[in-house]
Short mmCIF file of C-alpha atoms in Angstrom, two decimals:
data_model
loop_
_atom_site.label_atom_id
_atom_site.label_comp_id
_atom_site.label_asym_id
_atom_site.label_seq_id
_atom_site.Cartn_x
_atom_site.Cartn_y
_atom_site.Cartn_z
CA MET A 197 -16.33 26.18 -36.13
CA SER A 198 -20.03 26.30 -36.95
CA ALA A 199 -22.85 23.93 -36.07
CA PRO A 200 -24.03 21.53 -38.76
CA PRO A 201 -26.33 23.49 -41.12
CA ARG A 202 -28.86 20.69 -41.47
CA ALA A 203 -32.41 19.91 -40.54
CA ARG A 204 -32.86 17.05 -38.13
CA PRO A 205 -34.17 13.98 -39.98
CA ARG A 206 -37.62 12.86 -38.88
CA HIS A 207 -36.51 9.33 -38.15
CA LEU A 208 -33.67 10.31 -35.82
CA VAL A 209 -35.64 10.92 -32.61
CA PRO A 210 -37.88 7.81 -32.89
CA LEU A 211 -34.85 5.60 -33.53
CA VAL A 212 -32.96 7.07 -30.57
CA VAL A 213 -36.03 6.49 -28.38
CA LEU A 214 -36.22 2.84 -29.50
CA LEU A 215 -32.50 2.38 -28.87
CA THR A 216 -32.87 3.93 -25.42
CA LEU A 217 -35.68 1.53 -24.52
CA ALA A 218 -33.59 -1.41 -25.77
CA GLY A 219 -30.65 -0.13 -23.73
CA LEU A 220 -32.83 0.09 -20.63
CA ALA A 221 -33.92 -3.52 -21.10
CA LEU A 222 -30.33 -4.74 -21.49
CA ARG A 223 -29.17 -2.85 -18.40
CA ALA A 224 -32.12 -3.81 -16.19
CA PHE A 225 -32.02 -7.51 -17.15
CA HIS A 226 -30.39 -9.63 -14.41
CA MET A 227 -29.65 -6.39 -12.58
CA THR A 228 -29.59 -8.06 -9.16
CA ALA A 229 -28.68 -11.60 -10.24
CA GLN A 230 -25.21 -11.20 -8.75
CA ASN A 231 -24.45 -9.76 -5.34
CA LEU A 232 -22.54 -6.55 -4.82
CA TRP A 233 -18.83 -7.18 -5.23
CA PHE A 234 -16.11 -5.79 -2.99
CA ASP A 235 -15.93 -2.23 -4.38
CA GLU A 236 -19.70 -1.98 -4.63
CA ILE A 237 -20.05 -2.97 -1.00
CA GLY A 238 -17.73 -0.10 -0.10
CA SER A 239 -20.02 2.23 -2.04
CA ALA A 240 -23.11 0.74 -0.39
CA ARG A 241 -21.66 1.29 3.08
CA ILE A 242 -20.98 4.94 2.29
CA ALA A 243 -24.40 5.46 0.70
CA THR A 244 -26.25 3.94 3.66
CA THR A 245 -24.18 5.56 6.43
CA PRO A 246 -25.68 8.75 7.90
CA ILE A 247 -23.77 11.90 6.92
CA ALA A 248 -22.90 12.79 10.52
CA GLU A 249 -21.36 9.35 11.01
CA LEU A 250 -19.42 9.64 7.75
CA VAL A 251 -17.95 12.97 8.83
CA ARG A 252 -17.02 11.51 12.22
CA ASP A 253 -15.27 8.53 10.63
CA VAL A 254 -13.22 10.52 8.11
CA GLY A 255 -10.30 10.73 10.50
CA ALA A 256 -10.05 6.94 10.52
CA GLN A 257 -10.11 6.53 6.73
CA GLY A 258 -8.92 3.20 5.44
CA VAL A 259 -8.17 1.78 8.90
CA GLU A 260 -9.13 -1.89 9.00
CA THR A 261 -10.96 -3.53 11.83
CA ASN A 262 -11.89 -7.17 12.23
CA ARG A 263 -15.25 -6.80 10.53
CA THR A 264 -15.36 -3.60 8.51
CA ARG A 265 -13.35 -0.75 7.13
CA ALA A 266 -13.61 2.85 8.20
CA VAL A 267 -14.91 5.25 5.56
CA GLU A 268 -12.87 5.00 2.38
CA PRO A 269 -11.52 7.99 0.42
CA THR A 270 -14.07 7.25 -2.31
CA ALA A 271 -16.59 8.93 0.03
CA TRP A 272 -15.11 12.33 -0.77
CA LEU A 273 -13.69 11.52 -4.22
CA SER A 274 -17.24 10.92 -5.49
CA THR A 275 -19.26 13.50 -3.56
CA ALA A 276 -21.78 14.15 -6.32
CA TYR A 277 -22.46 10.45 -6.83
CA TYR A 278 -23.09 9.78 -3.15
CA ALA A 279 -25.25 12.87 -2.83
CA LEU A 280 -27.39 11.49 -5.68
CA VAL A 281 -27.54 7.96 -4.26
CA LYS A 282 -28.36 9.16 -0.76
CA THR A 283 -31.21 11.21 -2.26
CA VAL A 284 -32.51 8.19 -4.19
CA LEU A 285 -32.37 6.03 -1.05
CA ARG A 286 -34.95 8.33 0.52
CA LEU A 287 -37.50 6.63 -1.75
CA PRO A 288 -39.43 3.73 -0.19
CA HIS A 289 -37.60 0.48 -0.89
CA ASP A 290 -37.23 -3.08 0.27
CA SER A 291 -33.59 -3.48 -0.74
CA PRO A 292 -31.02 -0.69 -0.86
CA ASP A 293 -28.84 -2.90 -3.08
CA ALA A 294 -31.53 -3.13 -5.75
CA LEU A 295 -32.31 0.60 -5.60
CA MET A 296 -28.63 1.52 -5.90
CA ARG A 297 -28.23 -0.83 -8.85
CA LEU A 298 -31.36 0.69 -10.43
CA THR A 299 -29.82 4.15 -10.04
CA SER A 300 -26.84 3.06 -12.13
CA VAL A 301 -29.17 1.44 -14.68
CA VAL A 302 -31.04 4.73 -15.12
CA LEU A 303 -27.82 6.75 -15.37
CA GLY A 304 -26.36 4.33 -17.90
CA THR A 305 -29.54 4.32 -19.97
CA ALA A 306 -29.60 8.13 -19.98
CA SER A 307 -26.16 8.10 -21.58
CA ILE A 308 -27.66 6.61 -24.77
CA PRO A 309 -29.77 9.62 -25.83
CA ALA A 310 -27.11 11.89 -24.33
CA LEU A 311 -24.49 10.48 -26.70
CA ALA A 312 -26.87 10.87 -29.64
CA TRP A 313 -27.39 14.51 -28.67
CA ALA A 314 -23.68 15.14 -28.14
CA THR A 315 -22.46 13.54 -31.37
CA TYR A 316 -25.22 15.16 -33.46
CA ALA A 317 -23.26 18.38 -33.01
CA PHE A 318 -20.29 17.12 -35.01
CA LEU A 319 -20.96 13.74 -36.69
CA PRO A 320 -23.03 12.81 -39.76
CA VAL A 321 -26.49 11.47 -38.92
CA GLU A 322 -25.60 7.93 -40.02
CA ALA A 323 -22.62 7.96 -37.67
CA VAL A 324 -24.77 9.37 -34.85
CA LEU A 325 -27.18 6.45 -35.17
CA ALA A 326 -24.37 3.89 -35.44
CA THR A 327 -22.64 5.36 -32.37
CA THR A 328 -25.89 5.31 -30.39
CA ALA A 329 -26.65 1.73 -31.44
CA LEU A 330 -23.17 0.55 -30.46
CA LEU A 331 -23.46 2.15 -27.01
CA THR A 332 -26.89 0.57 -26.57
CA ILE A 333 -25.49 -2.97 -26.81
CA ALA A 334 -21.98 -2.30 -25.46
CA PRO A 335 -21.06 -4.92 -22.80
CA PHE A 336 -18.53 -2.55 -21.21
CA HIS A 337 -21.20 0.09 -20.68
CA VAL A 338 -23.83 -2.43 -19.55
CA TRP A 339 -21.34 -3.67 -16.94
CA TYR A 340 -20.87 -0.22 -15.41
CA SER A 341 -24.58 0.55 -15.77
CA GLN A 342 -25.26 -2.30 -13.33
CA GLU A 343 -22.53 -1.40 -10.85
CA VAL A 344 -22.98 0.55 -7.61
CA ARG A 345 -20.09 2.83 -8.43
CA PRO A 346 -19.82 6.41 -9.80
CA TYR A 347 -18.76 5.45 -13.33
CA ALA A 348 -22.19 5.43 -15.00
CA LEU A 349 -22.79 8.97 -13.74
CA LEU A 350 -19.30 10.01 -14.83
CA VAL A 351 -19.82 8.76 -18.39
CA LEU A 352 -23.17 10.56 -18.59
CA LEU A 353 -21.69 13.85 -17.36
CA ALA A 354 -18.68 13.53 -19.67
CA VAL A 355 -20.92 12.99 -22.70
CA LEU A 356 -23.15 15.94 -21.80
CA ALA A 357 -20.11 18.13 -21.10
CA VAL A 358 -18.54 17.40 -24.49
CA GLY A 359 -21.88 17.93 -26.26
CA ALA A 360 -22.32 21.30 -24.58
CA TYR A 361 -18.67 22.15 -25.20
CA VAL A 362 -18.85 21.55 -28.96
CA ARG A 363 -21.95 23.75 -29.13
CA ALA A 364 -20.23 26.40 -27.04
CA LEU A 365 -17.27 26.41 -29.43
CA ALA A 366 -19.66 26.73 -32.38
CA THR A 367 -21.79 29.57 -30.98
CA ASN A 368 -19.65 31.13 -28.21
CA ARG A 369 -22.85 31.76 -26.28
CA VAL A 370 -22.59 32.40 -22.56
CA GLY A 371 -25.35 29.90 -21.80
CA TRP A 372 -23.47 27.01 -23.38
CA TRP A 373 -20.24 27.97 -21.61
CA ALA A 374 -22.08 28.19 -18.29
CA LEU A 375 -23.46 24.70 -18.89
CA VAL A 376 -19.95 23.44 -19.69
CA ALA A 377 -18.64 24.87 -16.41
CA LEU A 378 -21.48 23.24 -14.45
CA LEU A 379 -21.12 19.83 -16.10
CA VAL A 380 -17.33 19.75 -15.77
CA THR A 381 -17.62 20.69 -12.09
CA LEU A 382 -20.19 17.94 -11.45
CA ALA A 383 -17.96 15.45 -13.28
CA LEU A 384 -14.95 16.43 -11.16
CA TYR A 385 -17.02 15.94 -8.00
CA THR A 386 -18.16 12.57 -9.34
CA HIS A 387 -14.56 11.39 -9.63
CA PRO A 388 -11.24 13.28 -10.02
CA ILE A 389 -10.42 11.14 -13.08
CA ALA A 390 -12.69 13.63 -14.85
CA LEU A 391 -9.64 15.94 -14.92
CA GLY A 392 -9.36 14.85 -18.54
CA LEU A 393 -12.39 17.01 -19.38
CA PRO A 394 -10.83 20.44 -18.67
CA ALA A 395 -7.70 19.26 -20.49
CA ILE A 396 -9.81 18.31 -23.53
CA ALA A 397 -11.61 21.65 -23.39
CA GLY A 398 -8.31 23.50 -23.10
CA LEU A 399 -6.93 21.84 -26.23
CA GLY A 400 -10.06 22.75 -28.17
CA LEU A 401 -9.84 26.34 -26.97
CA LEU A 402 -6.20 26.43 -27.99
CA ALA A 403 -7.15 25.26 -31.48
CA THR A 404 -9.88 27.92 -31.66
CA GLY A 405 -7.83 30.69 -30.05
CA THR A 406 -4.97 30.47 -32.53
CA ALA A 407 -7.23 32.12 -35.13
CA SER A 408 -9.11 34.43 -32.77
CA PRO A 409 -7.69 34.77 -29.22
CA ARG A 410 -10.60 36.89 -28.01
CA ARG A 411 -13.04 34.15 -29.01
CA ALA A 412 -11.42 31.81 -26.47
CA LEU A 413 -12.01 34.13 -23.50
CA PRO A 414 -15.52 32.89 -22.54
CA GLY A 415 -14.27 29.31 -22.65
CA LEU A 416 -11.29 30.15 -20.47
CA ALA A 417 -13.62 31.84 -18.01
CA ALA A 418 -15.82 28.72 -17.91
CA LEU A 419 -12.82 26.47 -17.21
CA ALA A 420 -11.57 28.87 -14.55
CA ALA A 421 -14.98 28.78 -12.87
CA ALA A 422 -14.93 24.97 -12.86
CA GLY A 423 -11.40 25.00 -11.44
CA ILE A 424 -12.35 27.38 -8.64
CA ALA A 425 -15.40 25.24 -7.82
CA PHE A 426 -13.15 22.17 -7.66
CA LEU A 427 -10.65 23.74 -5.23
CA PRO A 428 -12.51 22.68 -2.03
CA LEU A 429 -12.27 19.02 -3.07
CA VAL A 430 -8.60 19.43 -4.04
CA THR A 431 -7.93 20.85 -0.57
CA TRP A 432 -9.88 18.04 1.06
CA ILE A 433 -7.95 15.37 -0.89
CA GLY A 434 -4.71 17.07 0.11
CA ARG A 435 -5.67 16.77 3.77
CA HIS A 436 -7.28 13.34 3.81
CA GLY A 437 -5.71 11.49 0.88
CA ALA A 438 -6.84 9.73 -2.26
CA ASN A 439 -7.68 6.09 -2.83
CA HIS A 440 -5.52 3.39 -1.32
CA PRO A 441 -3.60 1.17 -3.73
CA ALA A 442 -6.00 -1.54 -4.83
CA ASP A 443 -3.30 -3.70 -6.36
CA LEU A 444 0.47 -3.35 -6.52
CA ARG A 445 0.54 -4.61 -10.13
CA PRO A 446 2.87 -2.40 -12.21
CA VAL A 447 1.92 -0.77 -15.50
CA GLY A 448 2.53 -3.20 -18.37
CA TRP A 449 2.81 -2.92 -22.13
CA LEU A 450 -0.50 -4.76 -22.59
CA ASP A 451 -2.51 -2.32 -20.46
CA VAL A 452 -3.54 0.00 -23.29
CA PRO A 453 -4.41 -2.78 -25.79
CA TYR A 454 -6.42 -4.46 -23.06
CA ALA A 455 -8.24 -1.19 -22.34
CA PHE A 456 -9.43 -1.07 -25.95
CA PHE A 457 -10.33 -4.76 -25.82
CA ALA A 458 -12.46 -4.10 -22.72
CA TYR A 459 -14.02 -1.04 -24.37
CA ALA A 460 -14.98 -3.28 -27.30
CA VAL A 461 -16.33 -6.43 -25.63
CA GLY A 462 -16.40 -5.72 -21.90
CA PHE A 463 -15.15 -8.17 -19.26
CA SER A 464 -17.21 -11.23 -20.21
CA LEU A 465 -15.76 -12.37 -23.53
CA GLY A 466 -12.45 -14.20 -23.75
CA PRO A 467 -10.38 -14.35 -20.55
CA SER A 468 -12.14 -13.63 -17.28
CA THR A 469 -10.73 -11.07 -14.86
CA THR A 470 -9.57 -13.95 -12.65
CA GLU A 471 -7.57 -15.41 -15.54
CA LEU A 472 -6.10 -12.00 -16.33
CA HIS A 473 -4.74 -11.77 -12.78
CA ALA A 474 -3.21 -15.26 -12.85
CA GLY A 475 0.31 -13.88 -13.36
CA THR A 476 0.94 -16.01 -16.44
CA ILE A 477 -0.27 -16.02 -20.03
CA ALA A 478 -1.17 -19.73 -19.92
CA PRO A 479 -4.89 -19.13 -19.07
CA LEU A 480 -5.11 -16.70 -22.00
CA LEU A 481 -3.92 -19.09 -24.70
CA PRO A 482 -7.28 -20.87 -25.25
CA HIS A 483 -8.89 -17.46 -25.82
CA LEU A 484 -6.43 -16.21 -28.44
CA PRO A 485 -8.68 -16.96 -31.47
CA LEU A 486 -11.55 -15.01 -29.91
CA ILE A 487 -9.23 -12.17 -28.90
CA ALA A 488 -7.88 -12.02 -32.46
CA CYS A 489 -11.41 -12.00 -33.90
CA ALA A 490 -12.49 -9.12 -31.67
CA ALA A 491 -9.26 -7.24 -32.44
CA VAL A 492 -9.83 -7.55 -36.20
CA VAL A 493 -13.52 -6.58 -36.11
CA PHE A 494 -13.34 -3.65 -33.70
CA GLY A 495 -9.85 -2.63 -34.83
CA ALA A 496 -10.97 -2.34 -38.46
CA LEU A 497 -14.00 -0.27 -37.45
CA ALA A 498 -11.85 2.00 -35.26
CA VAL A 499 -9.24 2.49 -38.00
CA ARG A 500 -11.93 3.30 -40.58
CA GLY A 501 -13.50 5.70 -38.11
CA ALA A 502 -10.12 7.33 -37.49
CA LEU A 503 -9.70 7.87 -41.22
CA ALA A 504 -13.21 9.29 -41.43
CA THR A 505 -12.31 12.02 -38.93
CA GLY A 506 -10.41 13.66 -41.80
CA ALA A 507 -13.78 14.88 -43.11
CA LEU A 508 -14.53 16.69 -39.84
CA SER A 509 -13.48 20.25 -39.10
CA PRO A 510 -9.99 20.72 -37.60
CA VAL A 511 -11.37 21.83 -34.21
CA VAL A 512 -13.73 18.86 -34.03
CA ARG A 513 -10.83 16.54 -34.81
CA VAL A 514 -8.85 18.07 -31.95
CA VAL A 515 -11.80 17.60 -29.58
CA LEU A 516 -12.53 14.02 -30.63
CA TRP A 517 -8.93 12.83 -30.57
CA SER A 518 -8.15 14.55 -27.28
CA TRP A 519 -11.34 13.03 -25.84
CA LEU A 520 -9.97 9.61 -26.71
CA ILE A 521 -6.29 10.10 -25.81
CA VAL A 522 -6.10 12.52 -22.86
CA PRO A 523 -8.03 10.46 -20.25
CA LEU A 524 -6.05 7.35 -21.19
CA ALA A 525 -2.76 9.25 -20.91
CA LEU A 526 -3.73 10.72 -17.53
CA ALA A 527 -4.68 7.29 -16.17
CA LEU A 528 -1.34 5.88 -17.32
CA VAL A 529 0.65 8.76 -15.82
CA VAL A 530 -1.13 8.41 -12.47
CA ALA A 531 -0.54 4.65 -12.50
CA VAL A 532 3.16 5.06 -13.26
CA ARG A 533 3.68 7.74 -10.62
CA SER A 534 1.64 6.11 -7.85
CA ALA A 535 1.15 2.70 -6.29
CA ASN A 536 -2.19 2.22 -8.05
CA PRO A 537 -2.34 -0.01 -11.14
CA PHE A 538 -3.74 1.05 -14.49
CA ASN A 539 -7.40 -0.01 -14.45
CA VAL A 540 -9.64 0.51 -17.47
CA ARG A 541 -12.25 2.25 -15.34
CA TYR A 542 -9.79 5.04 -14.52
CA ALA A 543 -9.75 6.00 -18.21
CA ILE A 544 -13.51 5.64 -18.67
CA VAL A 545 -13.95 9.30 -19.67
CA SER A 546 -12.37 8.38 -23.02
CA TYR A 547 -14.81 5.52 -23.64
CA PRO A 548 -17.56 7.50 -25.46
CA ALA A 549 -14.95 8.84 -27.91
CA PHE A 550 -13.95 5.26 -28.72
CA VAL A 551 -17.60 4.42 -29.41
CA ALA A 552 -17.86 7.51 -31.64
CA LEU A 553 -14.87 6.30 -33.68
CA LEU A 554 -16.54 2.91 -34.06
CA GLY A 555 -19.74 4.67 -35.13
CA LEU A 556 -17.88 6.62 -37.80
CA GLY A 557 -16.40 3.38 -39.07
CA ALA A 558 -19.71 1.52 -39.00
CA ALA A 559 -21.38 4.28 -41.05
CA ALA A 560 -18.80 3.96 -43.84
CA GLU A 561 -18.86 1.71 -46.90
CA ARG A 562 -20.83 -1.56 -47.01
CA PRO A 563 -17.97 -3.88 -45.92
CA PHE A 564 -17.64 -1.91 -42.71
CA ARG A 565 -21.37 -2.16 -42.10
CA ALA A 566 -20.90 -5.93 -42.26
CA LEU A 567 -18.14 -5.56 -39.67
CA ALA A 568 -20.57 -3.58 -37.53
CA MET A 569 -22.92 -6.57 -37.60
CA ALA A 570 -20.02 -8.79 -36.51
CA ALA A 571 -19.28 -6.33 -33.69
CA ALA A 572 -22.93 -6.56 -32.62
CA ALA A 573 -22.72 -10.38 -32.60
CA LEU A 574 -19.62 -10.27 -30.38
CA SER A 575 -21.34 -7.79 -28.08
CA PHE A 576 -24.40 -10.01 -27.67
CA ALA A 577 -22.16 -13.04 -27.02
CA SER A 578 -20.40 -11.07 -24.27
CA LEU A 579 -23.73 -9.98 -22.79
CA ALA A 580 -24.95 -13.58 -22.76
CA ASN A 581 -21.83 -14.54 -20.80
CA LEU A 582 -22.34 -11.63 -18.42
CA TYR A 583 -25.90 -12.68 -17.70
CA PHE A 584 -25.60 -16.47 -17.61
CA ASP A 585 -22.01 -17.79 -17.46
CA PRO A 586 -20.68 -18.24 -13.88
CA HIS A 587 -17.14 -18.24 -15.31
CA TYR A 588 -17.45 -14.43 -15.54
CA ALA A 589 -19.34 -13.93 -12.28
CA LYS A 590 -18.20 -11.74 -9.41
CA GLU A 591 -17.20 -13.28 -6.07
CA ASP A 592 -20.30 -14.67 -4.38
CA CYS A 593 -20.36 -13.27 -0.84
CA ARG A 594 -24.14 -13.51 -0.81
CA GLY A 595 -23.97 -17.27 -1.49
CA LEU A 596 -21.23 -17.65 1.11
CA ALA A 597 -23.46 -15.93 3.66
CA GLU A 598 -26.22 -18.47 2.98
CA VAL A 599 -23.77 -21.30 3.66
CA LEU A 600 -22.57 -19.68 6.88
CA ARG A 601 -26.11 -19.05 8.11
CA ALA A 602 -26.89 -22.72 7.55
CA GLU A 603 -23.71 -24.20 9.02
CA ALA A 604 -22.00 -21.78 11.44
CA SER A 605 -23.05 -21.49 15.07
CA ALA A 606 -22.50 -18.69 17.55
CA THR A 607 -19.49 -20.50 19.00
CA ASP A 608 -17.74 -20.82 15.62
CA LEU A 609 -15.10 -18.55 14.13
CA VAL A 610 -15.14 -17.57 10.45
CA VAL A 611 -11.64 -16.71 9.20
CA VAL A 612 -11.45 -14.79 5.92
CA ASN A 613 -7.99 -15.42 4.51
CA ALA A 614 -8.33 -12.84 1.75
CA ALA A 615 -8.33 -10.40 4.64
CA TYR A 616 -9.54 -7.35 2.72
CA MET A 617 -12.74 -9.32 1.95
CA ALA A 618 -13.79 -9.60 5.59
CA GLY A 619 -15.93 -6.48 5.33
CA ALA A 620 -17.62 -7.81 2.19
CA VAL A 621 -18.39 -11.13 3.90
CA SER A 622 -19.79 -9.29 6.92
CA TYR A 623 -22.00 -7.16 4.67
CA TYR A 624 -24.05 -10.23 3.78
CA TYR A 625 -23.39 -12.38 6.86
CA ARG A 626 -24.32 -10.66 10.13
CA GLY A 627 -23.56 -13.56 12.48
CA PRO A 628 -24.02 -15.22 14.87
CA ALA A 629 -20.47 -16.54 14.28
CA GLU A 630 -17.66 -14.00 14.52
CA VAL A 631 -15.91 -13.03 11.27
CA ARG A 632 -12.18 -12.27 11.49
CA ALA A 633 -9.69 -11.20 8.82
CA TYR A 634 -6.40 -13.08 8.60
CA PRO A 635 -3.59 -12.35 7.94
CA GLU A 636 -3.59 -8.91 9.52
CA ALA A 637 -2.27 -6.04 7.45
CA ALA A 638 1.10 -5.91 9.21
CA HIS A 639 1.81 -9.57 8.41
CA ARG A 640 0.84 -9.68 4.74
CA GLY A 641 3.57 -10.99 2.52
CA SER A 642 5.66 -12.21 5.47
CA LEU A 643 3.77 -15.27 6.74
CA ASP A 644 5.59 -18.39 7.86
CA PRO A 645 4.20 -21.69 9.19
CA VAL A 646 5.27 -21.07 12.79
CA ARG A 647 3.68 -17.63 12.95
CA THR A 648 0.55 -18.84 11.18
CA SER A 649 0.10 -21.73 13.61
CA ALA A 650 0.53 -19.42 16.60
CA ASP A 651 -1.81 -16.81 15.17
CA MET A 652 -4.50 -19.35 14.38
CA ALA A 653 -4.26 -20.87 17.87
CA ARG A 654 -4.71 -17.38 19.34
CA LEU A 655 -7.64 -16.59 17.06
CA GLU A 656 -9.43 -19.88 17.63
CA ALA A 657 -9.20 -19.82 21.43
CA GLY A 658 -11.00 -23.18 21.56
CA ARG A 659 -13.57 -22.37 18.88
CA ARG A 660 -14.24 -24.32 15.69
#
């Protein structure tokens, strides 16, 4: 495979710069309008806890107390992310929440020019610009670019790794392979769901090595180096465990279609996440016309983009398709074989490949460019909902804390009956009333009126 023998058009860099600035504005707008939600609060606790205290608390991972949780496994699953955030928090600041959100905004914005650079190695210029524009306004990416979680960093590293990898395949230069090894290692230390990256690279090397086995040796060495560098974290996970099951929901036949729907329009168009967890399809029925519209628009662009991959070189096709499929397949396998559900974020490494397929489709004939405009309209509608519609808002622990500060006295008891949320409530409400989680972990799923009455009498002990 050889790099594209073309001169870079003069307009490419200015347009990418303009798109990056627009992407920054979309990601910074309303950045702190909503409070940190449950998972973000877990990240914030880790990021603001001194390292010595984190190390001391590792032995008590996941153990619940009345007010907080001990350090969660995400502390070691996302080492690179927390190292970055802890470094950023050394800057002078008034609010750690805002600074952590800003970190994700910057990382998400950086993914825009990164994707332009990565796809320039294997896509036509028109498709590069379309792909970059679609990422700029993508509600799914804006969502994770405002979240205090490792996913914005993971997407950025995945994009850079694939860009370096395609160039390494084209040139077989040691420098590119060294960069691939570094980026893959950083991605693995950002979150183990980055395991899709070495699998993608291995498939590309297999496609290259069938014609010239010796040519694959530097790439194999780079992957081996990344694997060796990842061994300490593998050992640590083996000793201390991975994430606790967030939800016992089993894998369903709609999980993959929903993943692509979320990739297309994010979480703020059509059914809200609350409606999706209702356990019945009744809340979804009013949204079916909008779901069908998004499916037609983005589905047609993706299918046209898939057909357009036939014009790419065979190795590039292997890389692009494996980039899309492998992370999704890994997330599904892990969900099936563990107690964790399939969540779209666990397949997020595949997301840039989906955007690249849309970009290929949008750069095709005129009817598909019209569909690209329709996709942009749906994206902006989703962003408007994300910014302004409380129907799609996260749980409001910050607002709850304001109510409690106004109404609860030191002699009152605050009982949080979604018990896992007690730590999130306590993050924003620091007293004077005591906050207790109920039901306790041992009693979940087995409550009865007699036990509940006795437990509440014991908890209240004469308090309001």
